[in-house]
């Protein structure tokens, strides 16, 4: 509904982060809001809980103090209630007809006939009870929509966000420290230089110290995937030996092998999913293009999440999805962290070294793992 509201009000909605827009736009603009589940399949709508607009904030709901009670990710805490009250005043004609925080047993409360968890027509219920959700007037566009990706202005609700995002707790202080260190990296540098700088400054924190190694390994792996993807343009199948002979592939494989060798495989850490990096680095045992690409393809088929881009069958690479034109690189949430720090006034301006690293989070994989 928030995606549809943005599409309905903002002329530049394509420049904003709107997960699921390919389904929601035709549902809102062409189907007169009659298609079930906002135009999504049952599987896609089920996955949207994690990959959609809520999914983009679920870590904050769980980790930032005051947003949810006991960090359960769902029950609004005092900070969230404060934001809700602020938003309620800004929505204008779009605000729900029921009073905010109405008691559950009140006749006008949205909780009176709420669907039970895991059952019921939740999307249809909200549309029926909040028919004005997409209306706008006055400053509704300014205050109640996701901001354009290239905008880094101070948010009018910054004073409500700072205590949770950049407060006095240990995690909040570290966010401030990391954002300010990123800002020290020259604008002429790139994401790799940012990671190397952070790795040096926070050498005693294992997760951050590994950033330059992981950035190199992840980027090299994606470069190999992109090389195969480009070889499949205009064809559903191509011989692996032909992919290996393409211009630039040998250099890509040399860098991937070097990144795999540089990865500290013996490190023991409580970092989530570090074993995945260990597994991938171990799999790349040769810089020879054919052998290197074979290792990447086999690893992708066995361990890749969601849909496979392609698979290796009898010496030929077969497409499983349409060529995607290259995938975005792994960016460790540094761009959104620094953007939020800028929008809250913690940073004076968006760090120049990250201005080209905006996340490609407008869509999601229908079959991706939750």
Short mmCIF file of N, CA and C in Angstrom, two decimals, residues 191-193 195-196 210-224 251-264 280-281 329-332:
data_model
loop_
_atom_site.label_atom_id
_atom_site.label_comp_id
_atom_site.label_asym_id
_atom_site.label_seq_id
_atom_site.Cartn_x
_atom_site.Cartn_y
_atom_site.Cartn_z
N UNK A 191 34.50 1.99 -3.27
CA UNK A 191 34.02 1.15 -2.17
C UNK A 191 35.13 0.29 -1.58
N UNK A 192 36.02 -0.19 -2.42
CA UNK A 192 37.13 -1.01 -1.93
C UNK A 192 38.00 -0.22 -0.96
N UNK A 193 38.29 1.03 -1.30
CA UNK A 193 39.10 1.87 -0.42
C UNK A 193 38.37 2.14 0.90
N UNK A 195 36.27 0.08 2.41
CA UNK A 195 36.38 -1.14 3.21
C UNK A 195 37.78 -1.30 3.79
N UNK A 196 38.81 -0.97 3.02
CA UNK A 196 40.18 -1.07 3.51
C UNK A 196 40.41 -0.10 4.66
N UNK A 210 37.21 -7.84 8.56
CA UNK A 210 37.13 -8.73 7.40
C UNK A 210 36.54 -8.05 6.16
N UNK A 211 36.03 -6.82 6.30
CA UNK A 211 35.36 -6.17 5.18
C UNK A 211 36.22 -6.11 3.92
N UNK A 212 37.46 -5.65 3.99
CA UNK A 212 38.23 -5.57 2.72
C UNK A 212 38.43 -6.93 2.07
N UNK A 213 38.63 -7.98 2.88
CA UNK A 213 38.80 -9.32 2.31
C UNK A 213 37.50 -9.80 1.67
N UNK A 214 36.39 -9.59 2.37
CA UNK A 214 35.11 -10.06 1.85
C UNK A 214 34.71 -9.26 0.61
N UNK A 215 34.95 -7.94 0.64
CA UNK A 215 34.60 -7.11 -0.51
C UNK A 215 35.34 -7.59 -1.76
N UNK A 216 36.61 -7.91 -1.60
CA UNK A 216 37.39 -8.37 -2.75
C UNK A 216 36.89 -9.71 -3.26
N UNK A 217 36.64 -10.64 -2.34
CA UNK A 217 36.17 -11.96 -2.74
C UNK A 217 34.79 -11.90 -3.39
N UNK A 218 33.87 -11.15 -2.77
CA UNK A 218 32.51 -11.05 -3.30
C UNK A 218 32.48 -10.36 -4.66
N UNK A 219 33.22 -9.27 -4.80
CA UNK A 219 33.24 -8.55 -6.07
C UNK A 219 33.86 -9.40 -7.18
N UNK A 220 34.92 -10.13 -6.84
CA UNK A 220 35.56 -10.99 -7.84
C UNK A 220 34.62 -12.11 -8.26
N UNK A 221 33.90 -12.67 -7.30
CA UNK A 221 32.93 -13.72 -7.63
C UNK A 221 31.83 -13.21 -8.52
N UNK A 222 31.31 -12.00 -8.24
CA UNK A 222 30.26 -11.43 -9.07
C UNK A 222 30.77 -11.07 -10.45
N UNK A 223 32.05 -10.68 -10.55
CA UNK A 223 32.63 -10.38 -11.86
C UNK A 223 32.66 -11.64 -12.72
N UNK A 224 32.94 -12.79 -12.10
CA UNK A 224 32.93 -14.06 -12.84
C UNK A 224 31.51 -14.41 -13.28
N UNK A 251 41.58 -12.45 -16.97
CA UNK A 251 41.90 -11.48 -15.92
C UNK A 251 40.92 -11.61 -14.75
N UNK A 252 39.64 -11.79 -15.06
CA UNK A 252 38.63 -11.98 -14.02
C UNK A 252 38.96 -13.19 -13.16
N UNK A 253 39.36 -14.27 -13.80
CA UNK A 253 39.66 -15.50 -13.07
C UNK A 253 40.93 -15.38 -12.25
N UNK A 254 41.91 -14.64 -12.76
CA UNK A 254 43.14 -14.43 -11.97
C UNK A 254 42.83 -13.64 -10.70
N UNK A 255 41.99 -12.62 -10.81
CA UNK A 255 41.63 -11.83 -9.64
C UNK A 255 40.82 -12.66 -8.65
N UNK A 256 39.91 -13.49 -9.16
CA UNK A 256 39.11 -14.32 -8.26
C UNK A 256 39.99 -15.32 -7.51
N UNK A 257 40.93 -15.92 -8.21
CA UNK A 257 41.85 -16.85 -7.55
C UNK A 257 42.70 -16.13 -6.50
N UNK A 258 43.18 -14.94 -6.82
CA UNK A 258 43.98 -14.17 -5.87
C UNK A 258 43.15 -13.79 -4.65
N UNK A 259 41.89 -13.38 -4.87
CA UNK A 259 41.00 -13.02 -3.76
C UNK A 259 40.72 -14.24 -2.89
N UNK A 260 40.55 -15.40 -3.51
CA UNK A 260 40.30 -16.63 -2.76
C UNK A 260 41.53 -17.01 -1.92
N UNK A 261 42.72 -16.83 -2.47
CA UNK A 261 43.94 -17.14 -1.73
C UNK A 261 44.15 -16.17 -0.58
N UNK A 262 43.74 -14.91 -0.77
CA UNK A 262 43.93 -13.90 0.27
C UNK A 262 42.89 -14.01 1.38
N UNK A 263 41.81 -14.70 1.13
CA UNK A 263 40.76 -14.83 2.15
C UNK A 263 41.30 -15.60 3.36
N UNK A 264 41.15 -15.06 4.58
CA UNK A 264 41.65 -15.73 5.79
C UNK A 264 40.77 -16.91 6.18
N UNK A 280 33.26 -20.84 -0.37
CA UNK A 280 33.48 -20.31 -1.71
C UNK A 280 34.96 -20.13 -2.00
N UNK A 281 35.70 -19.58 -1.04
CA UNK A 281 37.13 -19.38 -1.25
C UNK A 281 37.84 -20.70 -1.48
N UNK A 329 26.78 -5.08 -6.61
CA UNK A 329 27.80 -5.64 -5.74
C UNK A 329 27.35 -5.62 -4.28
N UNK A 330 28.00 -6.44 -3.50
CA UNK A 330 27.68 -6.55 -2.08
C UNK A 330 28.23 -5.33 -1.36
N UNK A 331 27.36 -4.60 -0.65
CA UNK A 331 27.81 -3.33 -0.10
C UNK A 331 27.62 -3.19 1.42
N UNK A 332 27.33 -4.22 2.14
CA UNK A 332 27.37 -4.24 3.61
C UNK A 332 26.56 -3.16 4.30
#
